[in-house]
mmCIF file of C-alpha atoms in Angstrom:
data_model
loop_
_atom_site.group_PDB
_atom_site.id
_atom_site.type_symbol
_atom_site.label_atom_id
_atom_site.label_comp_id
_atom_site.label_asym_id
_atom_site.label_seq_id
_atom_site.Cartn_x
_atom_site.Cartn_y
_atom_site.Cartn_z
ATOM 1 C CA MET U 713 -6.509 -59.260 40.398
ATOM 2 C CA PRO U 714 -4.895 -57.837 43.524
ATOM 3 C CA ARG U 715 -2.982 -54.626 42.874
ATOM 4 C CA LYS U 716 0.749 -54.879 43.541
ATOM 5 C CA ASN U 717 2.252 -52.489 46.025
ATOM 6 C CA LEU U 718 4.738 -50.236 44.302
ATOM 7 C CA GLN U 719 7.854 -49.870 46.368
ATOM 8 C CA PRO U 720 9.420 -46.408 46.328
ATOM 9 C CA VAL U 721 12.679 -46.190 44.443
ATOM 10 C CA GLN U 722 15.534 -44.726 46.416
ATOM 11 C CA ALA U 723 16.715 -41.805 44.290
ATOM 12 C CA GLU U 724 20.249 -40.533 44.227
ATOM 13 C CA PRO U 725 20.763 -37.034 45.652
ATOM 14 C CA ALA U 726 19.756 -34.700 42.862
ATOM 15 C CA SER U 727 21.111 -31.398 44.099
ATOM 16 C CA ALA U 728 24.463 -31.714 42.350
ATOM 17 C CA THR U 729 22.844 -32.713 39.046
ATOM 18 C CA VAL U 730 20.335 -29.857 39.219
ATOM 19 C CA ARG U 731 23.058 -27.324 39.924
ATOM 20 C CA ASP U 732 25.166 -28.571 37.018
ATOM 21 C CA THR U 733 22.193 -28.460 34.620
ATOM 22 C CA ALA U 734 21.222 -24.990 35.819
ATOM 23 C CA LYS U 735 24.713 -23.731 35.135
ATOM 24 C CA GLN U 736 24.572 -25.149 31.616
ATOM 25 C CA ASN U 737 21.136 -23.666 30.882
ATOM 26 C CA LEU U 738 21.648 -20.290 32.505
ATOM 27 C CA LYS U 739 23.675 -18.714 29.701
ATOM 28 C CA PHE U 740 21.344 -19.469 26.802
ATOM 29 C CA GLN U 741 18.267 -18.685 28.905
ATOM 30 C CA ASN U 742 19.718 -15.333 29.926
ATOM 31 C CA LEU U 743 20.433 -14.494 26.305
ATOM 32 C CA SER U 744 16.973 -15.658 25.236
ATOM 33 C CA ASP U 745 15.370 -13.550 27.991
ATOM 34 C CA ASN U 746 17.400 -10.490 27.003
ATOM 35 C CA LEU U 747 16.407 -10.826 23.354
ATOM 36 C CA ARG U 748 12.774 -11.446 24.319
ATOM 37 C CA ARG U 749 12.693 -8.279 26.446
ATOM 38 C CA GLY U 750 14.193 -6.300 23.560
ATOM 39 C CA ILE U 751 11.545 -7.616 21.170
ATOM 40 C CA LEU U 752 8.672 -6.872 23.543
ATOM 41 C CA ALA U 753 10.075 -3.407 24.263
ATOM 42 C CA GLY U 754 10.237 -2.621 20.552
ATOM 43 C CA THR U 755 14.036 -2.551 20.233
ATOM 44 C CA TRP U 756 13.468 -4.868 17.276
ATOM 45 C CA ALA U 757 10.145 -4.209 15.553
ATOM 46 C CA VAL U 758 7.993 -6.883 13.948
ATOM 47 C CA GLY U 759 9.649 -8.048 10.718
ATOM 48 C CA THR U 760 13.090 -6.726 11.701
ATOM 49 C CA LYS U 761 16.079 -8.957 11.031
ATOM 50 C CA LEU U 762 17.927 -9.917 14.211
ATOM 51 C CA PRO U 763 21.732 -10.055 14.487
ATOM 52 C CA THR U 764 23.257 -13.255 13.138
ATOM 53 C CA GLU U 765 24.287 -16.053 15.482
ATOM 54 C CA GLN U 766 27.929 -15.342 14.617
ATOM 55 C CA GLN U 767 27.544 -11.641 15.401
ATOM 56 C CA LEU U 768 25.817 -12.322 18.724
ATOM 57 C CA SER U 769 28.510 -14.828 19.610
ATOM 58 C CA LEU U 770 31.171 -12.191 18.998
ATOM 59 C CA ASP U 771 29.223 -9.473 20.833
ATOM 60 C CA THR U 772 28.410 -11.566 23.912
ATOM 61 C CA GLY U 773 31.420 -13.870 24.094
ATOM 62 C CA LEU U 774 29.071 -16.858 24.198
ATOM 63 C CA SER U 775 29.595 -19.975 22.119
ATOM 64 C CA LEU U 776 27.699 -20.507 18.877
ATOM 65 C CA THR U 777 25.950 -23.470 20.509
ATOM 66 C CA THR U 778 24.656 -21.269 23.332
ATOM 67 C CA VAL U 779 23.468 -18.569 20.928
ATOM 68 C CA ARG U 780 21.794 -21.164 18.713
ATOM 69 C CA ARG U 781 19.909 -22.600 21.716
ATOM 70 C CA ALA U 782 18.717 -19.083 22.612
ATOM 71 C CA PHE U 783 17.355 -18.583 19.093
ATOM 72 C CA GLU U 784 15.656 -21.990 19.164
ATOM 73 C CA ASP U 785 13.992 -21.013 22.435
ATOM 74 C CA LEU U 786 12.643 -17.806 20.864
ATOM 75 C CA VAL U 787 11.389 -19.740 17.826
ATOM 76 C CA ASP U 788 9.596 -22.206 20.121
ATOM 77 C CA LYS U 789 7.935 -19.280 21.896
ATOM 78 C CA GLY U 790 6.712 -17.842 18.594
ATOM 79 C CA LEU U 791 8.770 -14.659 18.928
ATOM 80 C CA VAL U 792 11.177 -15.336 16.072
ATOM 81 C CA VAL U 793 10.881 -16.910 12.624
ATOM 82 C CA ARG U 794 13.791 -18.278 10.629
ATOM 83 C CA ARG U 795 13.960 -17.909 6.859
ATOM 84 C CA GLN U 796 16.259 -20.181 4.937
ATOM 85 C CA GLY U 797 19.215 -18.241 3.613
ATOM 86 C CA ALA U 798 17.927 -14.929 4.967
ATOM 87 C CA GLY U 799 18.302 -15.054 8.751
ATOM 88 C CA SER U 800 16.126 -14.708 11.844
ATOM 89 C CA PHE U 801 13.322 -12.141 12.044
ATOM 90 C CA VAL U 802 10.956 -10.851 14.719
ATOM 91 C CA ALA U 803 7.648 -12.686 14.282
ATOM 92 C CA ALA U 804 4.234 -11.041 14.251
ATOM 93 C CA PRO U 805 2.271 -11.440 17.498
ATOM 94 C CA GLN U 806 0.289 -14.653 17.510
ATOM 95 C CA ARG U 807 -3.434 -14.111 17.555
ATOM 96 C CA SER U 808 -5.970 -16.168 19.402
ATOM 97 C CA GLN U 809 -8.656 -17.747 17.268
ATOM 98 C CA LYS U 810 -11.171 -16.557 19.833
ATOM 99 C CA ARG U 811 -10.399 -12.968 18.859
ATOM 100 C CA SER U 812 -10.475 -13.380 15.105
ATOM 101 C CA ARG U 813 -11.834 -15.910 12.676
ATOM 102 C CA TYR U 814 -9.510 -14.761 9.926
ATOM 103 C CA VAL U 815 -6.239 -12.841 9.875
ATOM 104 C CA ILE U 816 -5.821 -10.833 6.670
ATOM 105 C CA GLY U 817 -2.438 -9.676 5.423
ATOM 106 C CA VAL U 818 -2.310 -6.255 3.768
ATOM 107 C CA LEU U 819 0.633 -5.095 1.647
ATOM 108 C CA LEU U 820 0.812 -1.357 0.883
ATOM 109 C CA PRO U 821 3.576 0.664 -0.782
ATOM 110 C CA ASP U 822 3.324 3.125 2.123
ATOM 111 C CA THR U 823 0.867 4.516 4.654
ATOM 112 C CA GLN U 824 1.078 8.146 3.544
ATOM 113 C CA LEU U 825 -1.399 10.339 1.685
ATOM 114 C CA TYR U 826 -3.512 8.053 -0.531
ATOM 115 C CA TYR U 827 -3.535 4.924 1.597
ATOM 116 C CA PRO U 828 -4.630 5.898 5.151
ATOM 117 C CA GLN U 829 -8.282 6.090 4.083
ATOM 118 C CA VAL U 830 -7.961 2.811 2.175
ATOM 119 C CA LEU U 831 -6.446 1.125 5.222
ATOM 120 C CA GLN U 832 -9.150 2.534 7.473
ATOM 121 C CA GLY U 833 -11.814 1.009 5.221
ATOM 122 C CA ILE U 834 -10.080 -2.382 5.321
ATOM 123 C CA GLU U 835 -9.688 -2.306 9.107
ATOM 124 C CA GLU U 836 -13.261 -1.244 9.780
ATOM 125 C CA HIS U 837 -14.777 -3.929 7.566
ATOM 126 C CA LEU U 838 -12.559 -6.704 8.876
ATOM 127 C CA SER U 839 -13.324 -5.708 12.458
ATOM 128 C CA SER U 840 -17.063 -5.702 11.783
ATOM 129 C CA ARG U 841 -16.744 -9.293 10.495
ATOM 130 C CA GLY U 842 -14.650 -10.530 13.416
ATOM 131 C CA ALA U 843 -11.428 -10.617 11.382
ATOM 132 C CA SER U 844 -8.135 -8.855 11.998
ATOM 133 C CA LEU U 845 -5.327 -7.335 9.986
ATOM 134 C CA GLN U 846 -1.567 -7.731 9.660
ATOM 135 C CA LEU U 847 0.099 -4.862 7.773
ATOM 136 C CA SER U 848 3.381 -4.685 5.888
ATOM 137 C CA THR U 849 4.834 -1.951 3.656
ATOM 138 C CA TYR U 850 7.617 -1.912 1.080
ATOM 139 C CA HIS U 851 8.006 1.856 0.446
ATOM 140 C CA TYR U 852 7.869 1.515 -3.344
ATOM 141 C CA ASP U 853 11.034 -0.625 -3.225
ATOM 142 C CA PHE U 854 10.456 -3.672 -5.406
ATOM 143 C CA THR U 855 13.419 -5.477 -3.839
ATOM 144 C CA ARG U 856 11.594 -5.422 -0.480
ATOM 145 C CA GLU U 857 8.221 -6.481 -1.823
ATOM 146 C CA ASN U 858 8.723 -10.254 -1.764
ATOM 147 C CA ALA U 859 10.249 -10.107 1.708
ATOM 148 C CA SER U 860 7.185 -8.202 2.927
ATOM 149 C CA ILE U 861 4.847 -10.784 1.425
ATOM 150 C CA GLU U 862 6.885 -13.607 2.944
ATOM 151 C CA PHE U 863 6.673 -11.861 6.311
ATOM 152 C CA LEU U 864 2.871 -11.800 6.052
ATOM 153 C CA LEU U 865 2.762 -15.482 5.112
ATOM 154 C CA ASP U 866 5.075 -16.335 8.019
ATOM 155 C CA ALA U 867 2.629 -14.496 10.272
ATOM 156 C CA GLY U 868 0.010 -17.094 9.320
ATOM 157 C CA VAL U 869 -2.432 -14.901 7.400
ATOM 158 C CA ASP U 870 -5.461 -16.554 5.797
ATOM 159 C CA GLY U 871 -5.574 -14.245 2.777
ATOM 160 C CA LEU U 872 -3.791 -11.265 1.228
ATOM 161 C CA ILE U 873 -4.854 -7.824 -0.006
ATOM 162 C CA LEU U 874 -1.936 -6.628 -2.132
ATOM 163 C CA VAL U 875 -0.955 -3.334 -3.758
ATOM 164 C CA PRO U 876 2.061 -4.724 -5.645
ATOM 165 C CA THR U 877 4.470 -3.210 -8.146
ATOM 166 C CA LEU U 878 3.283 -3.863 -11.692
ATOM 167 C CA THR U 879 4.564 -0.800 -13.568
ATOM 168 C CA GLY U 880 8.115 -0.689 -14.811
ATOM 169 C CA LEU U 881 8.401 -4.496 -14.968
ATOM 170 C CA ASP U 882 9.470 -6.361 -18.107
ATOM 171 C CA ASN U 883 6.714 -8.927 -17.601
ATOM 172 C CA PRO U 884 3.912 -7.751 -15.279
ATOM 173 C CA GLN U 885 1.762 -10.710 -16.346
ATOM 174 C CA GLN U 886 4.344 -13.129 -14.976
ATOM 175 C CA ARG U 887 4.520 -11.143 -11.756
ATOM 176 C CA VAL U 888 0.755 -11.372 -11.327
ATOM 177 C CA ALA U 889 0.883 -15.120 -12.038
ATOM 178 C CA GLU U 890 3.414 -15.465 -9.191
ATOM 179 C CA LEU U 891 1.140 -13.565 -6.821
ATOM 180 C CA MET U 892 -1.904 -15.599 -7.798
ATOM 181 C CA ALA U 893 0.086 -18.788 -7.076
ATOM 182 C CA LEU U 894 0.639 -17.847 -3.426
ATOM 183 C CA PRO U 895 -0.750 -20.407 -0.943
ATOM 184 C CA VAL U 896 -3.597 -18.144 0.236
ATOM 185 C CA PRO U 897 -6.316 -16.234 -1.663
ATOM 186 C CA VAL U 898 -5.177 -12.879 -3.083
ATOM 187 C CA VAL U 899 -7.148 -9.726 -3.918
ATOM 188 C CA LEU U 900 -5.299 -6.966 -5.763
ATOM 189 C CA LEU U 901 -6.079 -3.412 -4.693
ATOM 190 C CA GLU U 902 -5.655 -0.521 -7.167
ATOM 191 C CA ARG U 903 -3.748 -2.871 -9.470
ATOM 192 C CA SER U 904 -4.874 -4.970 -12.448
ATOM 193 C CA LEU U 905 -3.726 -6.093 -15.889
ATOM 194 C CA ASP U 906 -5.756 -3.687 -18.006
ATOM 195 C CA ASP U 907 -4.020 -4.670 -21.241
ATOM 196 C CA LEU U 908 -5.289 -8.255 -20.972
ATOM 197 C CA GLY U 909 -8.954 -7.283 -21.093
ATOM 198 C CA PRO U 910 -11.055 -10.431 -20.525
ATOM 199 C CA GLY U 911 -7.829 -12.425 -20.208
ATOM 200 C CA ASP U 912 -7.263 -10.881 -16.778
ATOM 201 C CA ARG U 913 -8.217 -13.547 -14.228
ATOM 202 C CA THR U 914 -7.129 -11.611 -11.157
ATOM 203 C CA GLU U 915 -9.527 -10.716 -8.388
ATOM 204 C CA HIS U 916 -9.228 -6.965 -7.903
ATOM 205 C CA VAL U 917 -10.833 -3.780 -6.631
ATOM 206 C CA CYS U 918 -9.630 -0.642 -8.428
ATOM 207 C CA SER U 919 -10.462 2.996 -9.024
ATOM 208 C CA ASP U 920 -11.487 3.867 -12.580
ATOM 209 C CA HIS U 921 -8.890 6.598 -12.963
ATOM 210 C CA GLN U 922 -9.539 6.876 -16.684
ATOM 211 C CA GLY U 923 -13.179 7.556 -15.908
ATOM 212 C CA GLY U 924 -12.248 10.102 -13.260
ATOM 213 C CA ALA U 925 -10.040 12.094 -15.636
ATOM 214 C CA TYR U 926 -12.644 11.808 -18.394
ATOM 215 C CA ASP U 927 -15.321 13.240 -16.108
ATOM 216 C CA ALA U 928 -13.044 16.112 -15.064
ATOM 217 C CA VAL U 929 -12.564 17.219 -18.685
ATOM 218 C CA MET U 930 -16.290 16.892 -19.336
ATOM 219 C CA HIS U 931 -16.999 19.000 -16.235
ATOM 220 C CA LEU U 932 -14.721 21.788 -17.455
ATOM 221 C CA HIS U 933 -16.223 21.558 -20.941
ATOM 222 C CA ARG U 934 -19.739 21.999 -19.515
ATOM 223 C CA LEU U 935 -18.502 25.170 -17.841
ATOM 224 C CA GLY U 936 -17.703 26.567 -21.294
ATOM 225 C CA HIS U 937 -14.007 25.738 -21.691
ATOM 226 C CA ARG U 938 -12.774 24.539 -25.063
ATOM 227 C CA LYS U 939 -9.021 24.701 -24.459
ATOM 228 C CA ILE U 940 -8.352 22.362 -21.560
ATOM 229 C CA GLY U 941 -4.800 21.458 -20.574
ATOM 230 C CA LEU U 942 -3.371 18.514 -18.637
ATOM 231 C CA LEU U 943 -0.415 18.866 -16.267
ATOM 232 C CA THR U 944 1.273 15.779 -14.817
ATOM 233 C CA ARG U 945 4.395 14.792 -12.934
ATOM 234 C CA ALA U 946 7.638 13.638 -14.522
ATOM 235 C CA ASN U 947 7.153 10.635 -16.799
ATOM 236 C CA GLU U 948 9.983 8.618 -15.215
ATOM 237 C CA ALA U 949 8.522 9.068 -11.733
ATOM 238 C CA ALA U 950 5.123 7.995 -12.991
ATOM 239 C CA ARG U 951 6.481 4.802 -14.501
ATOM 240 C CA SER U 952 8.409 3.816 -11.411
ATOM 241 C CA SER U 953 5.998 4.605 -8.601
ATOM 242 C CA ASN U 954 2.598 5.863 -9.722
ATOM 243 C CA PRO U 955 0.521 3.775 -12.114
ATOM 244 C CA THR U 956 -2.381 6.244 -11.845
ATOM 245 C CA GLN U 957 -0.803 8.834 -14.133
ATOM 246 C CA ALA U 958 -1.030 6.755 -17.307
ATOM 247 C CA ALA U 959 -4.734 6.199 -16.663
ATOM 248 C CA VAL U 960 -5.306 9.918 -16.100
ATOM 249 C CA ILE U 961 -3.598 10.712 -19.416
ATOM 250 C CA ALA U 962 -5.705 8.072 -21.190
ATOM 251 C CA GLY U 963 -8.918 9.444 -19.679
ATOM 252 C CA TYR U 964 -8.019 12.995 -20.697
ATOM 253 C CA THR U 965 -7.264 11.868 -24.258
ATOM 254 C CA ALA U 966 -10.535 9.914 -24.484
ATOM 255 C CA ALA U 967 -12.530 12.947 -23.358
ATOM 256 C CA VAL U 968 -10.837 15.213 -25.907
ATOM 257 C CA ASP U 969 -11.684 12.712 -28.645
ATOM 258 C CA ALA U 970 -15.269 12.260 -27.442
ATOM 259 C CA LEU U 971 -15.863 16.007 -27.392
ATOM 260 C CA GLY U 972 -14.594 16.359 -30.945
ATOM 261 C CA LEU U 973 -11.933 18.826 -29.907
ATOM 262 C CA ASP U 974 -8.878 19.105 -32.085
ATOM 263 C CA ALA U 975 -6.804 16.148 -30.932
ATOM 264 C CA ASP U 976 -3.477 17.435 -32.273
ATOM 265 C CA ARG U 977 -3.943 20.775 -30.568
ATOM 266 C CA HIS U 978 -4.769 19.135 -27.286
ATOM 267 C CA ARG U 979 -1.727 16.919 -27.486
ATOM 268 C CA HIS U 980 0.202 20.172 -27.234
ATOM 269 C CA MET U 981 -1.761 21.024 -24.078
ATOM 270 C CA ALA U 982 -0.664 17.895 -22.174
ATOM 271 C CA PHE U 983 2.527 18.683 -20.280
ATOM 272 C CA SER U 984 4.689 16.460 -18.084
ATOM 273 C CA ALA U 985 7.011 18.009 -15.542
ATOM 274 C CA THR U 986 10.760 17.556 -15.757
ATOM 275 C CA LYS U 987 11.108 16.680 -12.061
ATOM 276 C CA PRO U 988 9.493 13.932 -9.953
ATOM 277 C CA GLU U 989 8.115 16.473 -7.486
ATOM 278 C CA TRP U 990 7.107 20.037 -8.190
ATOM 279 C CA GLU U 991 8.572 23.006 -6.379
ATOM 280 C CA ALA U 992 7.948 26.704 -7.047
ATOM 281 C CA ASP U 993 10.329 26.794 -10.024
ATOM 282 C CA GLN U 994 8.701 23.744 -11.621
ATOM 283 C CA ALA U 995 5.235 25.227 -11.064
ATOM 284 C CA GLU U 996 6.408 28.427 -12.744
ATOM 285 C CA HIS U 997 7.684 26.457 -15.737
ATOM 286 C CA MET U 998 4.447 24.480 -16.033
ATOM 287 C CA PHE U 999 2.371 27.648 -15.783
ATOM 288 C CA GLN U 1000 4.348 29.200 -18.630
ATOM 289 C CA LEU U 1001 3.709 26.131 -20.790
ATOM 290 C CA LEU U 1002 0.017 26.181 -19.979
ATOM 291 C CA ALA U 1003 -0.313 29.931 -20.616
ATOM 292 C CA GLY U 1004 1.545 29.603 -23.902
ATOM 293 C CA SER U 1005 -0.902 26.936 -25.082
ATOM 294 C CA GLY U 1006 -3.851 29.287 -24.697
ATOM 295 C CA ALA U 1007 -5.647 26.954 -22.274
ATOM 296 C CA THR U 1008 -8.347 28.493 -20.081
ATOM 297 C CA ALA U 1009 -8.675 25.418 -17.853
ATOM 298 C CA ALA U 1010 -6.564 22.486 -16.736
ATOM 299 C CA LEU U 1011 -6.689 19.125 -15.029
ATOM 300 C CA VAL U 1012 -3.655 18.850 -12.734
ATOM 301 C CA PHE U 1013 -2.419 15.490 -11.483
ATOM 302 C CA GLY U 1014 -1.874 16.021 -7.781
ATOM 303 C CA ASP U 1015 -3.373 18.435 -5.260
ATOM 304 C CA ARG U 1016 0.033 19.791 -4.259
ATOM 305 C CA GLU U 1017 0.920 20.483 -7.878
ATOM 306 C CA ALA U 1018 -2.400 22.258 -8.467
ATOM 307 C CA ALA U 1019 -1.901 24.393 -5.354
ATOM 308 C CA LEU U 1020 1.580 25.394 -6.541
ATOM 309 C CA LEU U 1021 0.120 26.248 -9.944
ATOM 310 C CA GLU U 1022 -2.386 28.541 -8.238
ATOM 311 C CA GLY U 1023 0.531 30.400 -6.692
ATOM 312 C CA ALA U 1024 2.315 30.739 -10.026
ATOM 313 C CA ALA U 1025 -0.863 32.049 -11.675
ATOM 314 C CA SER U 1026 -1.367 34.585 -8.898
ATOM 315 C CA ARG U 1027 2.178 35.915 -9.313
ATOM 316 C CA HIS U 1028 1.348 36.645 -12.961
ATOM 317 C CA GLY U 1029 -1.941 38.336 -12.166
ATOM 318 C CA ILE U 1030 -4.027 35.403 -13.422
ATOM 319 C CA ARG U 1031 -7.122 34.836 -11.318
ATOM 320 C CA VAL U 1032 -8.400 31.368 -10.395
ATOM 321 C CA PRO U 1033 -11.090 30.536 -11.435
ATOM 322 C CA GLU U 1034 -12.048 33.682 -13.391
ATOM 323 C CA ASP U 1035 -9.083 33.527 -15.791
ATOM 324 C CA LEU U 1036 -7.961 29.932 -15.265
ATOM 325 C CA ALA U 1037 -10.157 27.079 -14.041
ATOM 326 C CA LEU U 1038 -8.443 24.188 -12.281
ATOM 327 C CA VAL U 1039 -9.386 20.652 -11.277
ATOM 328 C CA SER U 1040 -6.880 18.579 -9.289
ATOM 329 C CA TYR U 1041 -6.639 14.806 -9.169
ATOM 330 C CA ASP U 1042 -6.597 12.854 -5.863
ATOM 331 C CA ASP U 1043 -8.436 15.051 -3.329
ATOM 332 C CA GLU U 1044 -5.947 14.456 -0.535
ATOM 333 C CA MET U 1045 -5.384 18.087 0.448
ATOM 334 C CA ALA U 1046 -7.363 19.928 -2.204
ATOM 335 C CA ASP U 1047 -9.520 21.730 0.344
ATOM 336 C CA LEU U 1048 -6.405 23.216 1.996
ATOM 337 C CA ALA U 1049 -5.235 25.174 -1.057
ATOM 338 C CA GLN U 1050 -5.432 28.972 -0.913
ATOM 339 C CA ILE U 1051 -8.306 28.728 -3.361
ATOM 340 C CA PRO U 1052 -9.930 25.392 -2.409
ATOM 341 C CA LEU U 1053 -9.538 23.029 -5.331
ATOM 342 C CA THR U 1054 -12.273 21.244 -7.165
ATOM 343 C CA ALA U 1055 -10.932 17.699 -7.252
ATOM 344 C CA VAL U 1056 -11.433 14.245 -8.702
ATOM 345 C CA SER U 1057 -11.904 12.139 -5.583
ATOM 346 C CA PRO U 1058 -11.319 8.356 -5.725
ATOM 347 C CA ALA U 1059 -13.453 6.430 -3.237
ATOM 348 C CA LYS U 1060 -10.500 5.418 -1.081
ATOM 349 C CA HIS U 1061 -12.381 4.300 2.032
ATOM 350 C CA ARG U 1062 -14.895 2.355 -0.061
ATOM 351 C CA LEU U 1063 -12.048 0.678 -1.971
ATOM 352 C CA GLY U 1064 -10.708 -0.688 1.309
ATOM 353 C CA VAL U 1065 -14.129 -1.866 2.450
ATOM 354 C CA MET U 1066 -14.832 -3.664 -0.807
ATOM 355 C CA ALA U 1067 -11.392 -5.281 -1.045
ATOM 356 C CA ALA U 1068 -11.819 -6.680 2.473
ATOM 357 C CA ASP U 1069 -15.342 -7.860 1.655
ATOM 358 C CA VAL U 1070 -14.252 -9.622 -1.545
ATOM 359 C CA LEU U 1071 -11.460 -11.460 0.261
ATOM 360 C CA LEU U 1072 -13.710 -12.564 3.128
ATOM 361 C CA ARG U 1073 -16.276 -13.842 0.614
ATOM 362 C CA ARG U 1074 -13.525 -15.790 -1.155
ATOM 363 C CA LEU U 1075 -12.357 -17.318 2.133
ATOM 364 C CA THR U 1076 -15.902 -18.187 3.190
ATOM 365 C CA GLU U 1077 -17.297 -19.481 -0.102
ATOM 366 C CA GLY U 1078 -14.187 -20.865 -1.799
ATOM 367 C CA ASP U 1079 -14.588 -21.856 -5.439
ATOM 368 C CA ALA U 1080 -18.353 -21.284 -5.228
ATOM 369 C CA CYS U 1081 -17.639 -17.537 -5.048
ATOM 370 C CA PRO U 1082 -17.741 -15.698 -8.397
ATOM 371 C CA LEU U 1083 -14.629 -13.835 -9.483
ATOM 372 C CA TYR U 1084 -14.885 -10.195 -8.427
ATOM 373 C CA GLN U 1085 -13.338 -7.536 -10.666
ATOM 374 C CA ILE U 1086 -14.598 -4.218 -9.355
ATOM 375 C CA ARG U 1087 -13.982 -0.680 -10.588
ATOM 376 C CA LEU U 1088 -15.188 2.348 -8.669
ATOM 377 C CA ARG U 1089 -15.488 5.571 -10.647
ATOM 378 C CA PRO U 1090 -14.243 8.607 -8.715
ATOM 379 C CA ARG U 1091 -16.562 11.545 -8.124
ATOM 380 C CA ILE U 1092 -15.881 15.231 -8.625
ATOM 381 C CA VAL U 1093 -15.967 17.348 -5.482
ATOM 382 C CA VAL U 1094 -16.792 20.915 -6.543
ATOM 383 C CA ARG U 1095 -15.051 23.696 -4.632
ATOM 384 C CA ASP U 1096 -13.887 27.148 -5.735
ATOM 385 C CA SER U 1097 -11.151 26.598 -8.314
ATOM 386 C CA CYS U 1098 -13.229 25.501 -11.316
ATOM 387 C CA GLY U 1099 -15.758 28.364 -11.390
ATOM 388 C CA ALA U 1100 -18.845 26.164 -11.137
ATOM 389 C CA LYS U 1101 -20.042 28.121 -8.111
ATOM 390 C CA LEU U 1102 -19.882 31.323 -10.156
ATOM 391 C CA VAL U 1103 -22.258 29.937 -12.777
ATOM 392 C CA SER U 1104 -25.880 30.850 -12.105
ATOM 393 C CA PRO U 1105 -28.203 27.848 -12.049
ATOM 394 C CA VAL U 1106 -30.502 27.600 -15.046
#
């Protein structure tokens, strides 16, 4: 069939129309470009809430329609996410699938002290498997926790490694059920429902803090000590932000019972501070309690607290380890104490590696993957404060 010749259509002059359209678009595009430059420059960090449309309209003198179009442009470009009833937030950078097979969201209470080594282990293992990481923190503020998780989900993560708040809640089991119902696989890190025993169906990787404290008491007992104290932080602080303390107390108590030491006497050798964080005056008070109990050795929850206790002992002419043997719990800065501290050392880096590995296995194998519930027992790093180096080998 012969092809018809298409006659050109005589178009109307377009210059006026283009100019009018450009004028209409210029305002919202300028605002969108200004916001985009601010986001890329870090004026608004990832996860930060942007000003409301009403506020921007007041600040710029632009109409709500213009501001709304600017936000829609940023959403289309993947720079902003909108959350119903909450506002507009800076989106996480979009990742190319060529760079990473999986993107894993990690929720930590903070990135100080305990968690840098954990995070390093997660990052290294994910990188070795061609996966990447998106991090969010909630700074031990339960009211921010859900928003942080929602931010990770909005970022398009394939799975979550979570260190959530479980202590201090009326119903931690319900909280865990909510987390397990999230639309991506979840692995809990340093958190589990110990009280449920076999009823705990969470996938988790945790330190055996009870075992670590138990081993510390046994270590001091082998060195000849029969009066072994326990010094911890304030009870209220432990309930609100540090679930490890309860496990340390339980491990200490179990060791005292296993050794056949007088349980009632040792209950009077377990002291909790009256303040969330020790200072010199608190260390002095705790030393007086310990000295009054007749203890010759102590497990101290926290390297900083143990170092302050060393100072208090020194001021009273008590020598560490000759007169008082000490073991600290955490091994974050134990080697920096004036007398380097023997310390219970959780396997922080390994915890991160294993949590990342469990989640990748779950993503790869799905329901065919067995449920992983892993506990890593901390080791004791012997330094100068416990007196083990003064004991001649048999």
